[in-house]
JSON list of C-alpha atoms in Angstrom, two decimals:
[
{"chain": "A", "resi": 16, "resn": "MET", "atom": "CA", "xyz": [4.11, -19.59, -8.45]},
{"chain": "A", "resi": 17, "resn": "SER", "atom": "CA", "xyz": [3.51, -15.51, -7.84]},
{"chain": "A", "resi": 18, "resn": "ALA", "atom": "CA", "xyz": [0.13, -14.16, -6.84]},
{"chain": "A", "resi": 19, "resn": "PRO", "atom": "CA", "xyz": [-2.22, -13.19, -9.35]},
{"chain": "A", "resi": 20, "resn": "LEU", "atom": "CA", "xyz": [-0.70, -9.40, -8.46]},
{"chain": "A", "resi": 21, "resn": "LEU", "atom": "CA", "xyz": [1.61, -9.67, -8.54]},
{"chain": "A", "resi": 22, "resn": "THR", "atom": "CA", "xyz": [1.58, -11.58, -12.06]},
{"chain": "A", "resi": 23, "resn": "LEU", "atom": "CA", "xyz": [0.14, -8.30, -13.10]},
{"chain": "A", "resi": 24, "resn": "TYR", "atom": "CA", "xyz": [2.26, -6.19, -12.37]},
{"chain": "A", "resi": 25, "resn": "ARG", "atom": "CA", "xyz": [5.16, -7.51, -13.61]},
{"chain": "A", "resi": 26, "resn": "ARG", "atom": "CA", "xyz": [3.29, -7.75, -16.79]},
{"chain": "A", "resi": 27, "resn": "MET", "atom": "CA", "xyz": [2.25, -4.16, -16.84]},
{"chain": "A", "resi": 28, "resn": "GLN", "atom": "CA", "xyz": [5.35, -2.60, -16.06]},
{"chain": "A", "resi": 29, "resn": "ARG", "atom": "CA", "xyz": [7.15, -4.37, -19.45]},
{"chain": "A", "resi": 30, "resn": "TRP", "atom": "CA", "xyz": [4.41, -1.36, -21.71]},
{"chain": "A", "resi": 31, "resn": "PRO", "atom": "CA", "xyz": [4.55, 2.29, -21.79]},
{"chain": "A", "resi": 32, "resn": "ALA", "atom": "CA", "xyz": [2.95, 4.30, -19.13]},
{"chain": "A", "resi": 33, "resn": "GLY", "atom": "CA", "xyz": [3.08, 0.47, -17.24]},
{"chain": "A", "resi": 34, "resn": "GLN", "atom": "CA", "xyz": [2.83, 1.97, -13.44]},
{"chain": "A", "resi": 35, "resn": "TRP", "atom": "CA", "xyz": [0.50, 3.99, -13.71]},
{"chain": "A", "resi": 36, "resn": "LEU", "atom": "CA", "xyz": [-1.03, 1.78, -15.77]},
{"chain": "A", "resi": 37, "resn": "PHE", "atom": "CA", "xyz": [-1.54, -0.35, -12.45]},
{"chain": "A", "resi": 38, "resn": "SER", "atom": "CA", "xyz": [-2.43, 2.29, -10.72]},
{"chain": "A", "resi": 39, "resn": "ARG", "atom": "CA", "xyz": [-4.99, 2.68, -12.46]},
{"chain": "A", "resi": 40, "resn": "ALA", "atom": "CA", "xyz": [-6.24, -0.92, -12.28]},
{"chain": "A", "resi": 41, "resn": "VAL", "atom": "CA", "xyz": [-6.14, -0.75, -8.26]},
{"chain": "A", "resi": 42, "resn": "CYS", "atom": "CA", "xyz": [-7.67, 2.43, -7.78]},
{"chain": "A", "resi": 43, "resn": "PHE", "atom": "CA", "xyz": [-11.15, 0.81, -10.45]},
{"chain": "A", "resi": 44, "resn": "LYS", "atom": "CA", "xyz": [-10.75, -2.45, -7.92]},
{"chain": "A", "resi": 45, "resn": "ALA", "atom": "CA", "xyz": [-11.28, -0.66, -5.08]},
{"chain": "A", "resi": 46, "resn": "PRO", "atom": "CA", "xyz": [-12.31, 3.13, -6.04]},
{"chain": "A", "resi": 47, "resn": "TYR", "atom": "CA", "xyz": [-11.95, 5.23, -2.73]},
{"chain": "A", "resi": 48, "resn": "PHE", "atom": "CA", "xyz": [-8.17, 5.26, -3.26]},
{"chain": "A", "resi": 49, "resn": "ALA", "atom": "CA", "xyz": [-8.25, 6.72, -6.48]},
{"chain": "A", "resi": 50, "resn": "SER", "atom": "CA", "xyz": [-9.65, 9.78, -4.00]},
{"chain": "A", "resi": 51, "resn": "ILE", "atom": "CA", "xyz": [-5.27, 10.31, -3.57]},
{"chain": "A", "resi": 52, "resn": "ALA", "atom": "CA", "xyz": [-4.46, 10.18, -7.33]},
{"chain": "A", "resi": 53, "resn": "PRO", "atom": "CA", "xyz": [-1.59, 7.24, -6.35]},
{"chain": "A", "resi": 54, "resn": "ARG", "atom": "CA", "xyz": [0.93, 5.94, -8.15]},
{"chain": "A", "resi": 55, "resn": "ILE", "atom": "CA", "xyz": [2.95, 2.18, -6.99]},
{"chain": "A", "resi": 56, "resn": "THR", "atom": "CA", "xyz": [6.28, 2.74, -8.38]},
{"chain": "A", "resi": 57, "resn": "MET", "atom": "CA", "xyz": [7.39, -1.13, -7.04]},
{"chain": "A", "resi": 58, "resn": "LEU", "atom": "CA", "xyz": [6.11, -4.49, -6.15]},
{"chain": "A", "resi": 59, "resn": "GLU", "atom": "CA", "xyz": [7.30, -7.27, -5.00]},
{"chain": "A", "resi": 60, "resn": "PRO", "atom": "CA", "xyz": [6.64, -10.30, -2.25]},
{"chain": "A", "resi": 61, "resn": "GLY", "atom": "CA", "xyz": [7.71, -8.39, 1.50]},
{"chain": "A", "resi": 62, "resn": "ARG", "atom": "CA", "xyz": [8.12, -4.96, 0.17]},
{"chain": "A", "resi": 63, "resn": "CYS", "atom": "CA", "xyz": [5.74, -2.01, -1.43]},
{"chain": "A", "resi": 64, "resn": "GLU", "atom": "CA", "xyz": [6.40, 1.10, -2.38]},
{"chain": "A", "resi": 65, "resn": "GLY", "atom": "CA", "xyz": [4.30, 3.58, -3.84]},
{"chain": "A", "resi": 66, "resn": "ARG", "atom": "CA", "xyz": [3.83, 8.20, -3.95]},
{"chain": "A", "resi": 67, "resn": "ILE", "atom": "CA", "xyz": [1.34, 9.98, -3.91]},
{"chain": "A", "resi": 68, "resn": "ALA", "atom": "CA", "xyz": [1.66, 13.64, -5.05]},
{"chain": "A", "resi": 69, "resn": "HIS", "atom": "CA", "xyz": [0.96, 17.26, -2.94]},
{"chain": "A", "resi": 70, "resn": "ARG", "atom": "CA", "xyz": [-1.94, 18.58, -5.43]},
{"chain": "A", "resi": 71, "resn": "ARG", "atom": "CA", "xyz": [-5.01, 20.29, -3.46]},
{"chain": "A", "resi": 72, "resn": "ARG", "atom": "CA", "xyz": [-7.02, 16.92, -3.75]},
{"chain": "A", "resi": 73, "resn": "VAL", "atom": "CA", "xyz": [-4.97, 15.62, -1.30]},
{"chain": "A", "resi": 74, "resn": "THR", "atom": "CA", "xyz": [-4.22, 18.88, 1.21]},
{"chain": "A", "resi": 75, "resn": "ASN", "atom": "CA", "xyz": [-5.65, 20.63, 4.45]},
{"chain": "A", "resi": 76, "resn": "HIS", "atom": "CA", "xyz": [-6.10, 23.65, 5.38]},
{"chain": "A", "resi": 77, "resn": "ILE", "atom": "CA", "xyz": [-2.99, 24.93, 6.38]},
{"chain": "A", "resi": 78, "resn": "GLY", "atom": "CA", "xyz": [-1.40, 23.51, 2.44]},
{"chain": "A", "resi": 79, "resn": "THR", "atom": "CA", "xyz": [0.15, 19.94, 4.11]},
{"chain": "A", "resi": 80, "resn": "VAL", "atom": "CA", "xyz": [-0.72, 16.65, 2.77]},
{"chain": "A", "resi": 81, "resn": "HIS", "atom": "CA", "xyz": [-3.84, 15.63, 5.12]},
{"chain": "A", "resi": 82, "resn": "ALA", "atom": "CA", "xyz": [-3.28, 13.03, 8.07]},
{"chain": "A", "resi": 83, "resn": "ILE", "atom": "CA", "xyz": [-6.14, 10.91, 6.11]},
{"chain": "A", "resi": 84, "resn": "ALA", "atom": "CA", "xyz": [-4.44, 11.23, 3.05]},
{"chain": "A", "resi": 85, "resn": "LEU", "atom": "CA", "xyz": [-1.07, 9.81, 4.34]},
{"chain": "A", "resi": 86, "resn": "CYS", "atom": "CA", "xyz": [-3.17, 7.16, 6.01]},
{"chain": "A", "resi": 87, "resn": "ASN", "atom": "CA", "xyz": [-4.87, 6.22, 2.90]},
{"chain": "A", "resi": 88, "resn": "LEU", "atom": "CA", "xyz": [-1.83, 5.33, 1.37]},
{"chain": "A", "resi": 89, "resn": "ALA", "atom": "CA", "xyz": [-0.62, 3.37, 3.96]},
{"chain": "A", "resi": 90, "resn": "GLU", "atom": "CA", "xyz": [-2.95, 1.08, 3.29]},
{"chain": "A", "resi": 91, "resn": "LEU", "atom": "CA", "xyz": [-3.31, 0.45, -0.28]},
{"chain": "A", "resi": 92, "resn": "THR", "atom": "CA", "xyz": [0.93, -0.13, 0.27]},
{"chain": "A", "resi": 93, "resn": "ALA", "atom": "CA", "xyz": [0.96, -2.10, 2.92]},
{"chain": "A", "resi": 94, "resn": "GLY", "atom": "CA", "xyz": [-2.53, -4.55, 1.12]},
{"chain": "A", "resi": 95, "resn": "LEU", "atom": "CA", "xyz": [-1.14, -4.51, -1.88]},
{"chain": "A", "resi": 96, "resn": "MET", "atom": "CA", "xyz": [2.33, -5.51, -0.54]},
{"chain": "A", "resi": 97, "resn": "VAL", "atom": "CA", "xyz": [0.72, -8.39, 1.72]},
{"chain": "A", "resi": 98, "resn": "ASP", "atom": "CA", "xyz": [-1.65, -9.82, -1.43]},
{"chain": "A", "resi": 99, "resn": "ALA", "atom": "CA", "xyz": [1.13, -9.61, -3.60]},
{"chain": "A", "resi": 100, "resn": "SER", "atom": "CA", "xyz": [3.04, -11.78, -0.88]},
{"chain": "A", "resi": 101, "resn": "LEU", "atom": "CA", "xyz": [0.93, -14.15, 0.54]},
{"chain": "A", "resi": 102, "resn": "PRO", "atom": "CA", "xyz": [0.99, -18.20, 0.12]},
{"chain": "A", "resi": 103, "resn": "LYS", "atom": "CA", "xyz": [-1.99, -19.33, -2.19]},
{"chain": "A", "resi": 104, "resn": "GLY", "atom": "CA", "xyz": [-4.97, -20.33, -0.05]},
{"chain": "A", "resi": 105, "resn": "MET", "atom": "CA", "xyz": [-4.25, -17.39, 2.19]},
{"chain": "A", "resi": 106, "resn": "ARG", "atom": "CA", "xyz": [-6.04, -14.30, 2.41]},
{"chain": "A", "resi": 107, "resn": "TRP", "atom": "CA", "xyz": [-5.85, -10.73, 3.91]},
{"chain": "A", "resi": 108, "resn": "ILE", "atom": "CA", "xyz": [-8.36, -8.18, 5.71]},
{"chain": "A", "resi": 109, "resn": "PRO", "atom": "CA", "xyz": [-6.95, -5.05, 7.69]},
{"chain": "A", "resi": 110, "resn": "LYS", "atom": "CA", "xyz": [-7.72, -5.18, 11.66]},
{"chain": "A", "resi": 111, "resn": "GLY", "atom": "CA", "xyz": [-6.40, -1.94, 12.45]},
{"chain": "A", "resi": 112, "resn": "MET", "atom": "CA", "xyz": [-3.74, 0.92, 12.07]},
{"chain": "A", "resi": 113, "resn": "GLU", "atom": "CA", "xyz": [-1.78, 3.12, 14.40]},
{"chain": "A", "resi": 114, "resn": "VAL", "atom": "CA", "xyz": [-0.19, 5.62, 12.88]},
{"chain": "A", "resi": 115, "resn": "LYS", "atom": "CA", "xyz": [2.67, 8.47, 14.14]},
{"chain": "A", "resi": 116, "resn": "TYR", "atom": "CA", "xyz": [2.47, 11.90, 12.37]},
{"chain": "A", "resi": 117, "resn": "LEU", "atom": "CA", "xyz": [6.61, 13.06, 12.33]},
{"chain": "A", "resi": 118, "resn": "ALA", "atom": "CA", "xyz": [6.36, 16.06, 10.39]},
{"chain": "A", "resi": 119, "resn": "LYS", "atom": "CA", "xyz": [4.58, 18.76, 8.57]},
{"chain": "A", "resi": 120, "resn": "ALA", "atom": "CA", "xyz": [3.66, 16.32, 5.17]},
{"chain": "A", "resi": 121, "resn": "THR", "atom": "CA", "xyz": [4.71, 19.01, 2.06]},
{"chain": "A", "resi": 122, "resn": "GLY", "atom": "CA", "xyz": [6.09, 17.18, -1.62]},
{"chain": "A", "resi": 123, "resn": "THR", "atom": "CA", "xyz": [5.40, 14.24, -2.79]},
{"chain": "A", "resi": 124, "resn": "GLN", "atom": "CA", "xyz": [4.46, 11.58, -0.27]},
{"chain": "A", "resi": 125, "resn": "HIS", "atom": "CA", "xyz": [6.40, 8.68, -0.94]},
{"chain": "A", "resi": 126, "resn": "ALA", "atom": "CA", "xyz": [5.62, 4.81, 1.35]},
{"chain": "A", "resi": 127, "resn": "VAL", "atom": "CA", "xyz": [7.48, 2.02, 1.68]},
{"chain": "A", "resi": 128, "resn": "ALA", "atom": "CA", "xyz": [5.89, -0.81, 3.36]},
{"chain": "A", "resi": 129, "resn": "THR", "atom": "CA", "xyz": [7.35, -4.03, 4.84]},
{"chain": "A", "resi": 130, "resn": "PRO", "atom": "CA", "xyz": [6.27, -6.97, 7.11]},
{"chain": "A", "resi": 131, "resn": "ALA", "atom": "CA", "xyz": [7.76, -6.92, 10.96]},
{"chain": "A", "resi": 132, "resn": "GLN", "atom": "CA", "xyz": [7.52, -10.44, 10.71]},
{"chain": "A", "resi": 133, "resn": "ALA", "atom": "CA", "xyz": [7.74, -13.50, 7.87]},
{"chain": "A", "resi": 134, "resn": "ILE", "atom": "CA", "xyz": [3.81, -14.31, 6.16]},
{"chain": "A", "resi": 135, "resn": "VAL", "atom": "CA", "xyz": [3.71, -18.29, 5.40]},
{"chain": "A", "resi": 136, "resn": "SER", "atom": "CA", "xyz": [0.82, -20.39, 5.06]},
{"chain": "A", "resi": 137, "resn": "ALA", "atom": "CA", "xyz": [-0.46, -21.36, 7.89]},
{"chain": "A", "resi": 138, "resn": "GLU", "atom": "CA", "xyz": [-3.20, -23.79, 9.33]},
{"chain": "A", "resi": 139, "resn": "ALA", "atom": "CA", "xyz": [-4.88, -20.96, 11.11]},
{"chain": "A", "resi": 140, "resn": "GLY", "atom": "CA", "xyz": [-5.50, -17.70, 10.83]},
{"chain": "A", "resi": 141, "resn": "TYR", "atom": "CA", "xyz": [-2.82, -15.05, 12.63]},
{"chain": "A", "resi": 142, "resn": "ALA", "atom": "CA", "xyz": [-2.10, -11.46, 13.24]},
{"chain": "A", "resi": 143, "resn": "LEU", "atom": "CA", "xyz": [0.68, -9.74, 10.97]},
{"chain": "A", "resi": 144, "resn": "PRO", "atom": "CA", "xyz": [1.62, -6.25, 11.52]},
{"chain": "A", "resi": 145, "resn": "VAL", "atom": "CA", "xyz": [3.37, -4.65, 8.31]},
{"chain": "A", "resi": 146, "resn": "LYS", "atom": "CA", "xyz": [5.09, -1.17, 8.35]},
{"chain": "A", "resi": 147, "resn": "VAL", "atom": "CA", "xyz": [4.88, 1.36, 6.22]},
{"chain": "A", "resi": 148, "resn": "GLN", "atom": "CA", "xyz": [7.06, 4.32, 6.76]},
{"chain": "A", "resi": 149, "resn": "VAL", "atom": "CA", "xyz": [6.64, 7.89, 4.28]},
{"chain": "A", "resi": 150, "resn": "ARG", "atom": "CA", "xyz": [9.16, 10.33, 3.72]},
{"chain": "A", "resi": 151, "resn": "ASP", "atom": "CA", "xyz": [9.02, 13.63, 1.91]},
{"chain": "A", "resi": 152, "resn": "THR", "atom": "CA", "xyz": [10.93, 14.45, -1.65]},
{"chain": "A", "resi": 153, "resn": "ALA", "atom": "CA", "xyz": [13.58, 15.98, 1.11]},
{"chain": "A", "resi": 154, "resn": "GLY", "atom": "CA", "xyz": [13.91, 12.66, 3.11]},
{"chain": "A", "resi": 155, "resn": "THR", "atom": "CA", "xyz": [11.64, 13.29, 6.68]},
{"chain": "A", "resi": 156, "resn": "VAL", "atom": "CA", "xyz": [10.18, 10.49, 7.56]},
{"chain": "A", "resi": 157, "resn": "VAL", "atom": "CA", "xyz": [6.81, 12.44, 8.22]},
{"chain": "A", "resi": 158, "resn": "PHE", "atom": "CA", "xyz": [4.61, 9.34, 8.72]},
{"chain": "A", "resi": 159, "resn": "GLU", "atom": "CA", "xyz": [5.05, 5.88, 10.37]},
{"chain": "A", "resi": 160, "resn": "ALA", "atom": "CA", "xyz": [1.47, 3.92, 10.67]},
{"chain": "A", "resi": 161, "resn": "ARG", "atom": "CA", "xyz": [1.74, 0.03, 12.29]},
{"chain": "A", "resi": 162, "resn": "ILE", "atom": "CA", "xyz": [-1.77, -1.57, 10.42]},
{"chain": "A", "resi": 163, "resn": "ASP", "atom": "CA", "xyz": [-2.83, -5.08, 11.24]},
{"chain": "A", "resi": 164, "resn": "MET", "atom": "CA", "xyz": [-3.76, -7.69, 8.96]},
{"chain": "A", "resi": 165, "resn": "TRP", "atom": "CA", "xyz": [-5.01, -10.70, 9.40]},
{"chain": "A", "resi": 166, "resn": "VAL", "atom": "CA", "xyz": [-3.98, -13.85, 7.36]},
{"chain": "A", "resi": 167, "resn": "SER", "atom": "CA", "xyz": [-5.95, -16.57, 7.08]},
{"chain": "A", "resi": 168, "resn": "PRO", "atom": "CA", "xyz": [-6.52, -19.63, 5.62]},
{"chain": "A", "resi": 169, "resn": "VAL", "atom": "CA", "xyz": [-9.35, -19.13, 2.47]},
{"chain": "A", "resi": 170, "resn": "LYS", "atom": "CA", "xyz": [-13.11, -21.20, 3.48]},
{"chain": "A", "resi": 171, "resn": "ARG", "atom": "CA", "xyz": [-13.13, -24.14, 1.10]},
{"chain": "A", "resi": 172, "resn": "GLY", "atom": "CA", "xyz": [-16.69, -25.03, 0.26]}
]
């Protein structure tokens, strides 16, 4: 059985503008992410891809995509990937982020989030590192992040 988020994503992909509608639904649930106007382009267990367009709302004073907009895209794709990959009875929360800005980010930015290890059911909580890489339209890696998630069993009662 797949995670409810993944089931919703798959159902919405059959609709016209399904990616847009799913992305809007995610931003409705977590409103802060609407500030970057993301588009989730792929979601499956162990992988999430998303993009943001280079527009005024994400631009900094030197005309490139703002570093924090890239952080937001990384956290969003990492969180969705983990949520879509979790075994039943488990939950997650971000605990930290380490980022590297590798090149000026111009144009549409495309993020790919993958787990650094298998996401498994466990009796006790465990640290899960998630790798996120962001590329520009030319394919240049402009940003990398390691987001530390804490995965733990849902408390009963």
